[in-house]
Amino acid sequence: MREQEITSRLDSLEQRQQWEYLVMTVAPRDSIAEARRRVVEHAEYGKWELRRTILYRGGARRYWMRRRIIRVQSTLSLTP
């Protein structure tokens, strides 16, 4: 099982939000139960949402998960 994190720099035209993506690739020899556990773990603890699932010919699976990038603005003033 392989995980790859990708950050999107494209803004949604409607919501103007940026997303961070996690792509999980599961080989045919890997357990479906283990893959499901990893997806649930990311969703519960990392605040990821499952965006897309693809089953390829040969049994490989790929899961795309995403979460919003939260931008925090400083509340500290630089002038005294």
mmCIF file with all atom_site columns, C-alpha atoms in Angstrom:
data_model
loop_
_atom_site.group_PDB
_atom_site.id
_atom_site.type_symbol
_atom_site.label_atom_id
_atom_site.label_alt_id
_atom_site.label_comp_id
_atom_site.label_asym_id
_atom_site.label_entity_id
_atom_site.label_seq_id
_atom_site.pdbx_PDB_ins_code
_atom_site.Cartn_x
_atom_site.Cartn_y
_atom_site.Cartn_z
_atom_site.occupancy
_atom_site.B_iso_or_equiv
_atom_site.pdbx_formal_charge
_atom_site.auth_seq_id
_atom_site.auth_comp_id
_atom_site.auth_asym_id
_atom_site.auth_atom_id
_atom_site.pdbx_PDB_model_num
ATOM 1  C CA . MET A 1 1  ? 0.000   0.000  0.000   1.00 0.00 ? 1  MET A CA 1
ATOM 2  C CA . ARG A 1 2  ? 1.386   3.392  -0.996  1.00 0.00 ? 2  ARG A CA 1
ATOM 3  C CA . GLU A 1 3  ? 0.300   6.887  0.041   1.00 0.00 ? 3  GLU A CA 1
ATOM 4  C CA . GLN A 1 4  ? 1.071   10.123 -1.779  1.00 0.00 ? 4  GLN A CA 1
ATOM 5  C CA . GLU A 1 5  ? 0.069   13.590 -0.571  1.00 0.00 ? 5  GLU A CA 1
ATOM 6  C CA . ILE A 1 6  ? -0.696  16.325 -3.120  1.00 0.00 ? 6  ILE A CA 1
ATOM 7  C CA . THR A 1 7  ? -1.590  19.972 -2.511  1.00 0.00 ? 7  THR A CA 1
ATOM 8  C CA . SER A 1 8  ? -3.954  21.681 -4.925  1.00 0.00 ? 8  SER A CA 1
ATOM 9  C CA . ARG A 1 9  ? -3.190  25.272 -5.878  1.00 0.00 ? 9  ARG A CA 1
ATOM 10 C CA . LEU A 1 10 ? -6.304  25.641 -8.020  1.00 0.00 ? 10 LEU A CA 1
ATOM 11 C CA . ASP A 1 11 ? -9.136  27.562 -6.412  1.00 0.00 ? 11 ASP A CA 1
ATOM 12 C CA . SER A 1 12 ? -12.679 26.343 -6.794  1.00 0.00 ? 12 SER A CA 1
ATOM 13 C CA . LEU A 1 13 ? -14.595 28.919 -8.811  1.00 0.00 ? 13 LEU A CA 1
ATOM 14 C CA . GLU A 1 14 ? -17.638 28.679 -6.565  1.00 0.00 ? 14 GLU A CA 1
ATOM 15 C CA . GLN A 1 15 ? -16.150 28.375 -3.094  1.00 0.00 ? 15 GLN A CA 1
ATOM 16 C CA . ARG A 1 16 ? -12.621 29.750 -3.533  1.00 0.00 ? 16 ARG A CA 1
ATOM 17 C CA . GLN A 1 17 ? -11.132 27.026 -1.357  1.00 0.00 ? 17 GLN A CA 1
ATOM 18 C CA . GLN A 1 18 ? -7.909  25.108 -1.683  1.00 0.00 ? 18 GLN A CA 1
ATOM 19 C CA . TRP A 1 19 ? -7.681  21.396 -1.079  1.00 0.00 ? 19 TRP A CA 1
ATOM 20 C CA . GLU A 1 20 ? -4.993  19.001 -0.011  1.00 0.00 ? 20 GLU A CA 1
ATOM 21 C CA . TYR A 1 21 ? -5.188  15.514 -1.545  1.00 0.00 ? 21 TYR A CA 1
ATOM 22 C CA . LEU A 1 22 ? -4.030  12.104 -0.358  1.00 0.00 ? 22 LEU A CA 1
ATOM 23 C CA . VAL A 1 23 ? -3.872  9.323  -2.951  1.00 0.00 ? 23 VAL A CA 1
ATOM 24 C CA . MET A 1 24 ? -3.724  5.770  -1.619  1.00 0.00 ? 24 MET A CA 1
ATOM 25 C CA . THR A 1 25 ? -2.823  2.978  -4.039  1.00 0.00 ? 25 THR A CA 1
ATOM 26 C CA . VAL A 1 26 ? -3.613  -0.581 -2.958  1.00 0.00 ? 26 VAL A CA 1
ATOM 27 C CA . ALA A 1 27 ? -2.035  -3.532 -4.766  1.00 0.00 ? 27 ALA A CA 1
ATOM 28 C CA . PRO A 1 28 ? -4.187  -6.563 -5.632  1.00 0.00 ? 28 PRO A CA 1
ATOM 29 C CA . ARG A 1 29 ? -2.273  -8.699 -3.117  1.00 0.00 ? 29 ARG A CA 1
ATOM 30 C CA . ASP A 1 30 ? -3.093  -6.314 -0.230  1.00 0.00 ? 30 ASP A CA 1
ATOM 31 C CA . SER A 1 31 ? -6.080  -6.972 2.003   1.00 0.00 ? 31 SER A CA 1
ATOM 32 C CA . ILE A 1 32 ? -9.292  -5.007 1.345   1.00 0.00 ? 32 ILE A CA 1
ATOM 33 C CA . ALA A 1 33 ? -9.945  -4.954 5.101   1.00 0.00 ? 33 ALA A CA 1
ATOM 34 C CA . GLU A 1 34 ? -6.541  -3.338 5.710   1.00 0.00 ? 34 GLU A CA 1
ATOM 35 C CA . ALA A 1 35 ? -7.184  -0.723 2.992   1.00 0.00 ? 35 ALA A CA 1
ATOM 36 C CA . ARG A 1 36 ? -10.608 0.043  4.465   1.00 0.00 ? 36 ARG A CA 1
ATOM 37 C CA . ARG A 1 37 ? -9.079  0.422  7.936   1.00 0.00 ? 37 ARG A CA 1
ATOM 38 C CA . ARG A 1 38 ? -6.492  2.897  6.604   1.00 0.00 ? 38 ARG A CA 1
ATOM 39 C CA . VAL A 1 39 ? -9.171  4.963  4.812   1.00 0.00 ? 39 VAL A CA 1
ATOM 40 C CA . VAL A 1 40 ? -11.321 5.083  7.966   1.00 0.00 ? 40 VAL A CA 1
ATOM 41 C CA . GLU A 1 41 ? -8.284  6.034  10.085  1.00 0.00 ? 41 GLU A CA 1
ATOM 42 C CA . HIS A 1 42 ? -7.433  8.949  7.791   1.00 0.00 ? 42 HIS A CA 1
ATOM 43 C CA . ALA A 1 43 ? -11.056 10.099 7.726   1.00 0.00 ? 43 ALA A CA 1
ATOM 44 C CA . GLU A 1 44 ? -11.551 9.989  11.498  1.00 0.00 ? 44 GLU A CA 1
ATOM 45 C CA . TYR A 1 45 ? -8.228  11.302 12.761  1.00 0.00 ? 45 TYR A CA 1
ATOM 46 C CA . GLY A 1 46 ? -6.884  13.350 9.851   1.00 0.00 ? 46 GLY A CA 1
ATOM 47 C CA . LYS A 1 47 ? -10.200 14.963 8.826   1.00 0.00 ? 47 LYS A CA 1
ATOM 48 C CA . TRP A 1 48 ? -9.925  13.555 5.289   1.00 0.00 ? 48 TRP A CA 1
ATOM 49 C CA . GLU A 1 49 ? -13.013 12.843 3.181   1.00 0.00 ? 49 GLU A CA 1
ATOM 50 C CA . LEU A 1 50 ? -13.156 10.132 0.531   1.00 0.00 ? 50 LEU A CA 1
ATOM 51 C CA . ARG A 1 51 ? -13.473 11.805 -2.848  1.00 0.00 ? 51 ARG A CA 1
ATOM 52 C CA . ARG A 1 52 ? -13.060 9.002  -5.394  1.00 0.00 ? 52 ARG A CA 1
ATOM 53 C CA . THR A 1 53 ? -12.419 5.259  -5.562  1.00 0.00 ? 53 THR A CA 1
ATOM 54 C CA . ILE A 1 54 ? -11.302 3.373  -8.660  1.00 0.00 ? 54 ILE A CA 1
ATOM 55 C CA . LEU A 1 55 ? -10.959 -0.383 -9.133  1.00 0.00 ? 55 LEU A CA 1
ATOM 56 C CA . TYR A 1 56 ? -8.518  -1.136 -11.945 1.00 0.00 ? 56 TYR A CA 1
ATOM 57 C CA . ARG A 1 57 ? -8.448  -4.210 -14.124 1.00 0.00 ? 57 ARG A CA 1
ATOM 58 C CA . GLY A 1 58 ? -6.218  -6.707 -12.356 1.00 0.00 ? 58 GLY A CA 1
ATOM 59 C CA . GLY A 1 59 ? -7.509  -5.827 -8.883  1.00 0.00 ? 59 GLY A CA 1
ATOM 60 C CA . ALA A 1 60 ? -5.503  -2.720 -7.967  1.00 0.00 ? 60 ALA A CA 1
ATOM 61 C CA . ARG A 1 61 ? -7.446  0.025  -6.204  1.00 0.00 ? 61 ARG A CA 1
ATOM 62 C CA . ARG A 1 62 ? -6.833  3.744  -5.824  1.00 0.00 ? 62 ARG A CA 1
ATOM 63 C CA . TYR A 1 63 ? -8.500  6.033  -3.294  1.00 0.00 ? 63 TYR A CA 1
ATOM 64 C CA . TRP A 1 64 ? -8.469  9.840  -3.488  1.00 0.00 ? 64 TRP A CA 1
ATOM 65 C CA . MET A 1 65 ? -9.075  11.635 -0.211  1.00 0.00 ? 65 MET A CA 1
ATOM 66 C CA . ARG A 1 66 ? -9.167  15.389 0.334   1.00 0.00 ? 66 ARG A CA 1
ATOM 67 C CA . ARG A 1 67 ? -9.344  17.992 3.082   1.00 0.00 ? 67 ARG A CA 1
ATOM 68 C CA . ARG A 1 68 ? -9.508  21.758 3.131   1.00 0.00 ? 68 ARG A CA 1
ATOM 69 C CA . ILE A 1 69 ? -6.377  23.783 3.672   1.00 0.00 ? 69 ILE A CA 1
ATOM 70 C CA . ILE A 1 70 ? -7.134  26.080 6.562   1.00 0.00 ? 70 ILE A CA 1
ATOM 71 C CA . ARG A 1 71 ? -5.340  29.413 6.381   1.00 0.00 ? 71 ARG A CA 1
ATOM 72 C CA . VAL A 1 72 ? -4.855  31.099 9.735   1.00 0.00 ? 72 VAL A CA 1
ATOM 73 C CA . GLN A 1 73 ? -4.332  34.839 9.820   1.00 0.00 ? 73 GLN A CA 1
ATOM 74 C CA . SER A 1 74 ? -2.224  36.329 12.555  1.00 0.00 ? 74 SER A CA 1
ATOM 75 C CA . THR A 1 75 ? -4.062  38.445 15.120  1.00 0.00 ? 75 THR A CA 1
ATOM 76 C CA . LEU A 1 76 ? -0.852  40.006 16.392  1.00 0.00 ? 76 LEU A CA 1
ATOM 77 C CA . SER A 1 77 ? -0.263  43.598 15.476  1.00 0.00 ? 77 SER A CA 1
ATOM 78 C CA . LEU A 1 78 ? 3.225   44.574 14.351  1.00 0.00 ? 78 LEU A CA 1
ATOM 79 C CA . THR A 1 79 ? 2.838   48.160 15.566  1.00 0.00 ? 79 THR A CA 1
ATOM 80 C CA . PRO A 1 80 ? 2.782   48.783 19.355  1.00 0.00 ? 80 PRO A CA 1
#
